Coordinates of C-alpha atoms and ligand atoms in Angstrom, one line a residue:
M2 CA -0.4 -30.7 15.0
S3 CA 0.7 -29.4 11.7
E4 CA 4.1 -30.0 10.2
L5 CA 4.9 -26.3 10.7
A6 CA 3.7 -26.3 14.3
E7 CA 5.8 -29.4 15.0
R8 CA 8.8 -27.5 13.8
F9 CA 8.1 -24.7 16.3
E10 CA 7.9 -27.3 19.1
T11 CA 11.1 -29.2 18.3
H12 CA 13.3 -26.4 17.3
D13 CA 15.6 -25.2 20.1
P14 CA 17.7 -22.2 19.0
G15 CA 19.5 -22.2 22.3
E16 CA 20.9 -25.7 21.9
K17 CA 24.7 -26.0 22.2
L18 CA 26.9 -26.0 19.1
V19 CA 28.2 -29.5 18.6
A20 CA 31.1 -30.2 16.3
E21 CA 29.1 -31.4 13.3
K22 CA 26.5 -28.6 13.5
I23 CA 26.9 -25.2 11.9
R24 CA 25.0 -22.0 12.5
C25 CA 22.6 -20.5 10.0
D26 CA 22.6 -16.8 10.4
A27 CA 19.9 -15.9 7.8
C28 CA 17.4 -14.9 10.4
P29 CA 17.3 -14.1 14.2
V30 CA 16.5 -17.7 15.1
M31 CA 20.2 -18.7 14.4
C32 CA 19.6 -22.5 14.0
Y33 CA 22.5 -24.9 14.5
I34 CA 22.1 -27.4 11.7
A35 CA 23.6 -30.9 11.6
D36 CA 25.1 -32.2 8.3
G37 CA 22.4 -33.4 6.0
R38 CA 19.6 -31.6 7.9
T39 CA 17.6 -28.5 7.4
G40 CA 16.9 -25.7 9.9
A41 CA 13.6 -24.8 11.5
C42 CA 12.2 -23.1 8.4
D43 CA 13.4 -25.8 5.9
R44 CA 14.7 -23.1 3.7
Y45 CA 18.4 -23.6 4.7
G46 CA 20.3 -26.8 5.3
N47 CA 23.8 -28.0 6.1
V48 CA 25.1 -29.7 3.0
G49 CA 28.6 -31.0 3.5
G50 CA 29.4 -28.4 6.1
R51 CA 28.1 -25.4 4.2
I52 CA 24.8 -23.5 4.7
V53 CA 22.9 -23.9 1.5
R54 CA 19.6 -22.3 0.5
M55 CA 17.6 -25.4 -0.3
D56 CA 15.4 -23.9 -3.1
P57 CA 16.9 -22.8 -6.4
L58 CA 17.2 -19.2 -7.3
T59 CA 14.4 -18.5 -9.7
I60 CA 15.2 -16.5 -12.8
L61 CA 12.2 -15.5 -15.0
D62 CA 12.5 -15.6 -18.7
H63 CA 10.5 -12.9 -20.5
T64 CA 11.3 -14.2 -23.9
S65 CA 7.6 -15.0 -24.5
Q66 CA 6.8 -11.4 -24.2
T67 CA 8.9 -10.8 -27.3
G68 CA 7.2 -13.7 -29.1
A69 CA 10.1 -16.2 -28.9
A70 CA 9.8 -19.7 -27.4
I71 CA 10.6 -20.3 -23.7
V72 CA 13.4 -22.8 -23.0
P73 CA 13.9 -23.6 -19.3
F74 CA 17.6 -23.4 -18.9
V75 CA 17.9 -25.7 -16.0
A76 CA 15.3 -28.0 -14.5
E77 CA 14.6 -27.8 -10.8
G78 CA 16.9 -30.1 -8.9
E79 CA 19.4 -30.4 -11.7
A80 CA 22.9 -29.1 -11.3
W81 CA 23.6 -25.9 -13.2
D82 CA 26.4 -26.6 -15.8
G83 CA 27.1 -23.0 -16.5
E84 CA 25.8 -23.1 -20.1
L85 CA 23.6 -20.1 -21.2
V86 CA 20.7 -21.5 -23.1
N87 CA 18.5 -18.5 -23.0
T88 CA 20.1 -15.2 -23.6
G89 CA 16.9 -13.2 -23.9
R90 CA 15.5 -10.8 -21.3
R91 CA 15.7 -12.3 -17.9
F92 CA 14.7 -11.1 -14.4
V93 CA 16.5 -12.4 -11.3
T94 CA 13.7 -12.8 -8.7
A95 CA 14.3 -13.0 -5.0
I96 CA 12.8 -16.5 -4.9
G97 CA 15.6 -18.6 -3.4
A98 CA 17.9 -15.6 -3.2
G99 CA 18.4 -15.7 0.6
T100 CA 17.9 -13.1 3.2
T101 CA 19.8 -10.1 4.2
Y102 CA 20.5 -10.6 7.9
P103 CA 21.7 -8.8 9.8
D104 CA 20.4 -6.0 7.8
Y105 CA 23.5 -3.9 7.3
K106 CA 24.8 -6.5 4.8
P107 CA 24.1 -5.8 1.2
A108 CA 21.2 -7.8 -0.4
P109 CA 22.1 -11.3 -1.6
F110 CA 22.0 -10.2 -5.3
I111 CA 22.3 -6.7 -6.8
V112 CA 21.9 -7.3 -10.5
S113 CA 22.7 -5.0 -13.4
Q114 CA 21.1 -5.3 -16.8
E115 CA 20.8 -3.0 -19.8
V116 CA 17.4 -3.0 -21.3
E117 CA 16.5 -1.0 -24.4
G118 CA 19.5 1.2 -23.8
V119 CA 18.7 1.9 -20.1
D120 CA 21.1 0.7 -17.4
L121 CA 19.0 -0.9 -14.7
V122 CA 19.8 -2.4 -11.3
T123 CA 17.6 -4.8 -9.5
V124 CA 18.2 -5.4 -5.8
V125 CA 17.0 -8.8 -4.8
T126 CA 16.3 -10.2 -1.3
E127 CA 13.9 -12.5 0.6
G128 CA 12.4 -10.2 3.1
I129 CA 11.3 -11.3 6.6
F130 CA 7.9 -9.7 7.2
S131 CA 6.9 -9.5 10.8
Y132 CA 4.3 -6.9 9.8
C133 CA 2.3 -8.7 7.2
G134 CA -1.0 -10.4 6.6
V135 CA -3.5 -11.1 3.8
K136 CA -6.7 -9.5 2.6
V137 CA -9.1 -12.1 1.3
K138 CA -12.0 -11.3 -1.0
I139 CA -14.6 -14.1 -1.2
D140 CA -17.0 -13.7 -4.1
T141 CA -20.3 -14.6 -2.5
D142 CA -23.6 -13.1 -1.5
R143 CA -23.9 -15.5 1.4
H144 CA -23.5 -14.2 4.9
I145 CA -20.3 -15.7 6.2
G146 CA -20.3 -13.8 9.5
P147 CA -20.9 -10.3 11.0
E148 CA -18.4 -7.5 10.5
T149 CA -15.6 -7.7 13.0
A150 CA -16.3 -11.4 13.8
I151 CA -13.2 -13.4 14.7
V152 CA -11.8 -15.6 11.9
R153 CA -10.1 -18.8 13.2
A154 CA -7.8 -21.4 11.7
A155 CA -7.0 -24.5 13.7
G156 CA -9.2 -23.0 16.5
E157 CA -7.0 -19.9 16.9
A158 CA -7.9 -16.3 16.2
I159 CA -6.0 -15.2 13.1
G160 CA -8.0 -12.2 11.8
H161 CA -11.5 -10.8 11.4
V162 CA -14.4 -10.2 9.0
T163 CA -14.1 -6.7 7.5
T164 CA -16.4 -4.5 5.5
G165 CA -18.1 -6.4 2.6
E166 CA -17.7 -5.2 -0.9
Y167 CA -20.0 -5.3 -4.0
G168 CA -20.8 -9.0 -4.4
S169 CA -17.9 -10.1 -2.1
Q170 CA -17.2 -10.8 1.6
M171 CA -13.9 -9.6 2.9
L172 CA -11.5 -10.9 5.5
S173 CA -8.5 -9.3 7.1
L174 CA -6.1 -12.0 8.3
G175 CA -2.7 -12.0 10.1
G176 CA -0.9 -8.8 11.1
V177 CA 1.6 -8.4 13.8
H178 CA -0.8 -8.7 16.7
H179 CA -1.9 -12.2 15.7
L180 CA 1.6 -13.2 14.7
T181 CA 3.5 -12.0 17.8
G182 CA 1.0 -10.3 20.2
G183 CA -1.0 -13.3 21.3
S184 CA -0.2 -16.8 22.5
K185 CA 2.4 -19.0 20.9
A186 CA -0.3 -21.2 19.4
E187 CA -2.1 -18.1 17.9
G188 CA 1.2 -17.0 16.3
R189 CA 1.8 -20.5 14.9
A190 CA -1.7 -20.9 13.5
T191 CA -1.6 -17.4 12.0
C192 CA 1.8 -18.0 10.3
D193 CA 0.7 -21.4 9.1
A194 CA -2.6 -20.1 7.6
L195 CA -0.9 -17.1 6.0
L196 CA 1.9 -19.2 4.5
D197 CA -0.6 -21.6 2.9
L198 CA -2.9 -18.9 1.6
C199 CA 0.1 -17.1 0.0
N200 CA 1.3 -20.3 -1.5
R201 CA -2.2 -20.8 -3.0
K202 CA -3.1 -23.8 -0.8
P203 CA -6.6 -24.3 0.5
V204 CA -7.2 -23.2 4.1
E205 CA -10.3 -23.8 6.3
L206 CA -11.4 -20.8 8.2
A207 CA -14.2 -20.8 10.8
I208 CA -15.9 -17.5 11.5
D209 CA -17.4 -16.9 15.0
G210 CA -21.2 -16.7 14.7
G211 CA -20.9 -17.4 10.9
A212 CA -19.8 -20.0 8.4
T213 CA -16.9 -22.3 7.8
T214 CA -15.2 -21.5 4.5
I215 CA -12.4 -23.0 2.5
V216 CA -10.4 -20.3 0.9
E217 CA -7.9 -21.0 -1.9
A218 CA -6.5 -18.2 -4.0
G219 CA -7.9 -18.2 -7.5
K220 CA -10.5 -21.0 -6.7
P221 CA -14.2 -20.8 -5.9
P222 CA -14.9 -20.5 -2.2
V223 CA -16.5 -23.4 -0.3
I224 CA -19.0 -22.2 2.3
D225 CA -20.4 -24.6 4.9
G226 CA -19.5 -27.5 2.5
K227 CA -21.1 -26.0 -0.6
Q228 CA -19.0 -24.7 -3.4
E229 CA -19.9 -21.2 -4.7
H230 CA -20.2 -20.9 -8.5
R231 CA -21.3 -17.4 -9.3
M232 CA -21.0 -13.9 -7.9
R233 CA -24.1 -11.8 -8.2
V234 CA -24.8 -9.7 -11.2
G235 CA -25.6 -6.7 -8.9
C236 CA -27.8 -5.9 -6.0
G237 CA -31.6 -6.5 -6.4
S238 CA -32.2 -3.0 -7.5
A239 CA -29.4 -3.0 -10.1
T240 CA -30.7 -6.4 -11.4
I241 CA -34.2 -4.8 -11.9
G242 CA -32.6 -1.9 -13.8
M243 CA -30.5 -4.2 -16.0
F244 CA -33.2 -6.7 -17.0
A245 CA -36.6 -4.8 -16.7
T246 CA -36.9 -4.7 -20.5
Q247 CA -36.4 -8.4 -20.7
W248 CA -39.4 -9.1 -18.5
R249 CA -41.8 -6.5 -20.0
G250 CA -44.9 -8.2 -21.5
L251 CA -43.9 -11.6 -20.2
V252 CA -44.8 -11.3 -16.5
D253 CA -46.8 -8.9 -14.3
E254 CA -44.4 -8.6 -11.4
V255 CA -40.7 -9.4 -10.7
V256 CA -39.0 -9.4 -7.3
V257 CA -35.3 -9.8 -7.1
V258 CA -34.5 -11.1 -3.7
D259 CA -31.3 -9.6 -2.1
D260 CA -30.0 -9.3 1.4
H261 CA -28.9 -5.7 0.7
I262 CA -31.5 -4.2 -1.7
T263 CA -34.5 -6.2 -2.8
G264 CA -36.0 -4.9 -6.0
V265 CA -39.6 -4.8 -7.2
V266 CA -40.1 -4.0 -10.9
S267 CA -43.6 -2.4 -10.8
E268 CA -42.5 0.2 -8.2
H269 CA -38.9 0.7 -9.3
Q270 CA -38.0 3.7 -11.5
A271 CA -36.9 1.3 -14.3
G272 CA -40.4 -0.3 -14.3
K273 CA -42.1 3.1 -14.1
V274 CA -40.2 4.5 -17.1
L275 CA -41.3 1.4 -19.0
G276 CA -45.0 1.9 -18.1
W277 CA -45.3 -1.1 -15.7
Q278 CA -48.7 -1.4 -14.0
D279 CA -49.2 -1.4 -10.2
T280 CA -49.7 -4.9 -8.8
G281 CA -50.7 -4.3 -5.2
I282 CA -47.7 -6.2 -4.0
K283 CA -46.5 -5.7 -0.4
I284 CA -42.8 -6.4 0.6
I285 CA -42.1 -7.0 4.3
G286 CA -38.9 -4.9 4.7
R287 CA -37.7 -1.4 5.1
R288 CA -38.6 0.7 2.0
S289 CA -35.7 2.8 1.0
T290 CA -36.9 4.4 -2.3
P291 CA -39.6 3.2 -4.7
G292 CA -39.1 -0.4 -5.6
R293 CA -36.0 -0.8 -3.3
Y294 CA -36.2 -2.5 0.1
F295 CA -33.6 -3.1 2.8
K296 CA -33.6 -5.9 5.4
V297 CA -36.3 -8.2 4.0
S298 CA -34.7 -10.9 6.1
E299 CA -31.7 -11.6 8.3
P300 CA -28.5 -12.3 6.3
G301 CA -27.8 -16.0 5.7
L302 CA -27.1 -18.7 3.3
G303 CA -30.4 -18.6 1.4
W304 CA -31.8 -16.7 -1.6
G305 CA -29.6 -13.6 -2.4
G306 CA -27.6 -13.8 0.8
T307 CA -30.8 -13.7 3.0
S308 CA -31.7 -16.5 5.4
I309 CA -34.8 -17.4 3.5
S310 CA -35.5 -20.6 1.5
D311 CA -39.1 -19.7 0.7
P312 CA -39.2 -16.3 -1.1
L313 CA -42.9 -15.9 -0.4
S314 CA -41.9 -15.2 3.3
I315 CA -41.0 -11.7 2.3
L316 CA -44.4 -10.9 0.9
G317 CA -47.4 -9.4 2.8
E318 CA -51.0 -9.3 1.7
W319 CA -51.8 -8.4 -1.9
N320 CA -54.0 -5.3 -2.3
A321 CA -56.8 -5.5 -4.8
K322 CA -57.3 -1.7 -4.7
K323 CA -53.8 -1.2 -5.9
G324 CA -53.9 -3.7 -8.8
A325 CA -53.8 -7.2 -7.4
R326 CA -56.1 -9.6 -9.2
P327 CA -56.6 -13.4 -9.7
G328 CA -54.2 -14.7 -12.3
L329 CA -51.6 -12.0 -11.8
S330 CA -48.2 -13.5 -12.6
L331 CA -45.1 -13.2 -10.4
L332 CA -41.4 -14.0 -11.0
M333 CA -39.1 -14.2 -7.9
V334 CA -35.4 -14.6 -8.6
S335 CA -32.1 -14.2 -6.7
T336 CA -29.3 -11.9 -7.7
T337 CA -27.3 -14.7 -9.3
G338 CA -30.3 -16.3 -11.1
E339 CA -29.5 -19.6 -9.3
Q340 CA -32.8 -19.5 -7.5
F341 CA -36.0 -18.6 -9.2
A342 CA -39.7 -19.5 -9.0
Y343 CA -43.0 -18.5 -10.8
Y344 CA -46.3 -17.9 -9.1
E345 CA -49.9 -16.9 -10.1
L346 CA -52.4 -15.3 -7.7
D347 CA -55.5 -17.4 -7.0
D348 CA -59.0 -16.2 -6.4
E349 CA -58.0 -15.3 -2.8
L350 CA -55.1 -13.3 -4.1
K351 CA -52.6 -15.9 -2.7
P352 CA -49.6 -16.7 -4.8
V353 CA -49.6 -20.3 -6.0
L354 CA -46.4 -22.0 -7.3
K355 CA -46.7 -23.0 -11.0
P356 CA -44.3 -24.8 -13.4
F357 CA -41.6 -22.3 -14.5
P358 CA -42.8 -21.0 -17.9
E359 CA -40.6 -21.3 -21.0
R360 CA -41.0 -17.6 -21.8
L361 CA -39.1 -16.6 -18.7
Q362 CA -36.2 -19.1 -19.0
K363 CA -34.2 -16.7 -21.2
S364 CA -34.3 -13.8 -18.8
V365 CA -33.2 -16.0 -15.8
G366 CA -30.5 -17.5 -18.0
L367 CA -29.4 -13.9 -18.9
I368 CA -28.9 -13.1 -15.2
E369 CA -26.8 -16.2 -14.8
D370 CA -24.8 -15.4 -17.9
N371 CA -24.0 -12.0 -16.6
C372 CA -22.6 -13.3 -13.3
E373 CA -18.8 -13.7 -13.1
P374 CA -17.3 -16.9 -11.7
A375 CA -17.0 -16.7 -7.9
L376 CA -13.4 -16.8 -6.8
C377 CA -11.2 -16.3 -3.7
T378 CA -8.7 -13.5 -4.1
V379 CA -5.7 -13.4 -1.7
L380 CA -3.6 -10.2 -1.5
F381 CA -0.4 -10.4 0.5
I382 CA 0.2 -7.1 2.4
G383 CA 3.5 -6.4 4.0
G384 CA 5.6 -3.6 5.3
A385 CA 9.0 -3.5 3.6
G386 CA 10.1 -0.7 5.8
G387 CA 12.5 -1.0 8.8
S388 CA 15.8 -2.6 8.3
L389 CA 15.2 -4.6 5.1
R390 CA 16.0 -1.3 3.3
A391 CA 19.5 -1.2 4.7
G392 CA 20.4 -4.2 2.4
V393 CA 19.5 -2.0 -0.6
T394 CA 21.2 1.3 0.4
E395 CA 23.4 2.6 3.2
N396 CA 20.8 5.4 3.7
P397 CA 17.5 3.5 4.0
V398 CA 15.1 6.4 3.9
N399 CA 16.4 7.2 0.4
L400 CA 14.9 3.9 -0.8
T401 CA 11.5 4.8 0.7
R402 CA 11.5 8.2 -1.0
S403 CA 12.6 6.6 -4.2
V404 CA 9.7 4.1 -4.1
Q405 CA 7.2 6.7 -3.2
G406 CA 8.6 9.0 -6.0
L407 CA 8.1 6.1 -8.5
T408 CA 11.8 6.1 -9.3
T409 CA 12.1 2.6 -7.9
Y410 CA 9.8 -0.1 -9.1
V411 CA 8.9 -2.9 -6.5
T412 CA 8.0 -6.4 -7.4
V413 CA 7.4 -9.6 -5.4
G414 CA 8.7 -12.6 -7.3
G415 CA 8.5 -10.5 -10.5
A416 CA 4.8 -9.6 -9.9
P417 CA 3.8 -6.0 -9.8
V418 CA 2.7 -4.6 -6.5
Y419 CA 0.5 -1.8 -5.2
V420 CA 2.4 0.5 -2.9
W421 CA 0.2 2.4 -0.4
P422 CA 0.6 6.1 -0.4
G423 CA 2.0 7.7 2.8
G424 CA 5.0 6.7 4.8
G425 CA 7.0 3.5 4.6
I426 CA 6.8 0.9 1.9
T427 CA 3.5 -1.0 2.5
L428 CA 2.8 -3.1 -0.5
M429 CA 0.1 -5.5 -1.7
V430 CA 0.4 -8.2 -4.3
D431 CA -2.0 -10.7 -5.7
V432 CA -0.5 -14.1 -4.8
T433 CA -1.7 -15.7 -8.0
R434 CA 0.7 -13.5 -9.9
V435 CA 3.7 -14.7 -7.8
P436 CA 5.3 -17.9 -8.9
E437 CA 4.1 -20.9 -6.8
G438 CA 5.9 -21.7 -3.6
A439 CA 7.6 -18.3 -3.4
F440 CA 6.6 -17.6 0.2
G441 CA 8.4 -19.1 3.2
Y442 CA 8.4 -18.4 7.0
V443 CA 10.7 -18.2 9.9
P444 CA 9.7 -19.4 13.4
T445 CA 9.8 -15.9 15.1
P446 CA 7.1 -16.2 13.6
A447 CA 7.1 -14.1 10.4
L448 CA 6.5 -14.7 6.7
V449 CA 9.3 -14.6 4.2
A450 CA 8.5 -13.1 0.8
P451 CA 10.7 -12.3 -2.2
I452 CA 11.1 -8.7 -3.0
E453 CA 12.9 -6.9 -5.8
F454 CA 13.7 -3.2 -6.2
T455 CA 14.4 -2.1 -9.8
L456 CA 15.7 1.3 -10.7
R457 CA 18.1 3.1 -13.0
R458 CA 21.7 2.4 -12.2
D459 CA 22.6 6.1 -11.9
D460 CA 19.7 6.5 -9.4
Y461 CA 20.9 3.6 -7.4
I462 CA 24.3 5.0 -7.0
R463 CA 22.8 8.4 -6.2
L464 CA 20.7 7.0 -3.4
G465 CA 23.7 5.3 -1.7
G466 CA 23.5 1.8 -3.3
Y467 CA 26.2 -0.8 -2.9
E468 CA 28.0 -0.2 -6.2
A469 CA 30.8 -2.7 -5.6
E470 CA 28.2 -5.5 -5.2
I471 CA 26.6 -5.0 -8.6
R472 CA 26.8 -8.1 -10.8
S473 CA 25.6 -9.1 -14.2
V474 CA 22.8 -11.6 -14.8
E475 CA 25.2 -13.8 -16.6
D476 CA 27.6 -13.9 -13.7
I477 CA 24.7 -14.7 -11.3
V478 CA 23.4 -17.5 -13.6
A479 CA 26.9 -18.9 -13.9
K480 CA 28.2 -18.6 -10.3
G481 CA 25.2 -18.1 -8.0
G482 CA 25.6 -16.6 -4.6
E483 CA 26.7 -17.1 -1.0
Y484 CA 24.2 -19.8 -0.4
F485 CA 25.4 -22.2 -3.1
N486 CA 21.9 -23.1 -4.5
P487 CA 21.3 -23.9 -8.1
R488 CA 19.6 -21.4 -10.5
R489 CA 16.4 -22.3 -12.2
G490 CA 14.9 -20.6 -15.3
T491 CA 11.2 -20.5 -15.8
G492 CA 8.9 -18.6 -18.1
A493 CA 7.5 -15.3 -16.8
A494 CA 3.7 -14.9 -16.6
A495 CA 2.5 -12.9 -19.6
S496 CA 0.6 -10.7 -17.1
N497 CA 3.8 -9.6 -15.3
P498 CA 5.6 -7.2 -17.6
W499 CA 9.4 -6.7 -17.5
P500 CA 10.9 -4.3 -17.2
P501 CA 8.8 -1.3 -16.1
L502 CA 10.7 0.9 -18.5
A503 CA 7.9 3.3 -19.2
Q504 CA 7.6 4.1 -15.5
L505 CA 11.4 4.4 -15.0
R506 CA 11.7 6.6 -18.1
R507 CA 8.9 8.8 -16.9
A508 CA 10.5 9.1 -13.5
A509 CA 13.8 10.1 -15.1
S510 CA 12.1 12.7 -17.3
N511 CA 10.3 14.1 -14.3
E512 CA 13.5 14.6 -12.5
T513 CA 15.3 16.2 -15.4
G514 CA 12.3 18.3 -16.3
Ligands
LIG7 S1 14.8 -20.5 10.8 FE1 15.6 -20.8 8.8 S2 16.6 -18.9 8.2 FE2 16.3 -18.8 10.4 S3 18.2 -19.5 11.2 FE3 16.9 -21.3 11.1 S4 17.3 -22.2 9.1 FE4 18.2 -20.2 9.1

């Protein structure tokens, strides 16, 4: 049983309050925590009779974006002495901020800051996301499982295979049905896997009727024990189109083996335009258009995402009347250039494997060079609707409208998000852009994710914000908040810009115009 699962087992929110225990009210579980211990989620503890958020509040320093050096102003675990080392542009993230619960309370931090003459407010809270999951993109041609197949972690169903993309297999994991709609074990396993994936840890996923993969955000996937290195340059047809000129005059026929579209240069439009001669080749598969074949094999872990290990198995009889002749040369290659073989037809018009000729090395190398590294991408998706918004404004729908109208800019741990069009605030964020360890959980079960809403101060007041709770960055750095945790400064990732002034200015000019 995992550490997380053990906590689910041992925690009893209904246990009686005893004298030395105090109640954490940061989520509906309402743990009673003894002095020196932490609650069920490990995020809050009883330190000397006070409920303390155990991780430091993370404040990002954007000094590097103005070219100055980054100086961490307090190391993790050190006590904050109140001295302001960095006075450059900072961003108070929700990492370590604490949660707004019950939701009518104002968010833990409502931060004011003037940036380039614009008065901005950032509302900061650690949101509890019951409606959340991850979308996983696995860069591979290999067949990891059929669409809609169940994906399991620790033996429990936590999601499914969804529609594949160009060069990638896609998983949809988590969601409220797996978190809360199934058995307790399913909810735990789902929460466990989502938390690890969001915090960029490796997670083993087994797909019904398919492969076992190890997924880690930003790292190459491992499929049935083999690490993937490259994602394909394109489908077989696209590969023919891209490299036909490289092969002209060097070989009589080229077949690019691909589970989706296998390409044949002599028949393909690219080859025709270049004056390629017919070769009498026969592909066993469903011909789509000239030189493009579907379903040459079942999907699998072999050449180009097919199940084959011998590429000749997709070829039929060669036809002498259509150009086949002894000595005709044939290159067969996969869409990543990782598998390749060279053949010549014998007197019976049977392809015979020959040593790979030097003259074709460059073209195969070119395919490999054009392949990007294979990676796993994990996007956290969550609905910041419902009551979380009440911690931002007394009239929650105003926040939704403001986000949808681009007047309010949403970030997760300082990372930009994509907000889905339509109702509510359904956001997606690349977890590799979020500072490490930013995600937590509560045993309901649900994930906890930092979320910040930044908007112009006058807009914030207009939409019913908690004006009396607004504090300066300096005050927050010096005094902290209601959960007594230290503050920690760290350099912001260069890819996460602060602040989104262009957007906020544009929104303001749209309103006045
Ligand atoms: S699970 Fe965590 S946040 Fe919820 S009450 Fe317990 S310690 Fe507090």
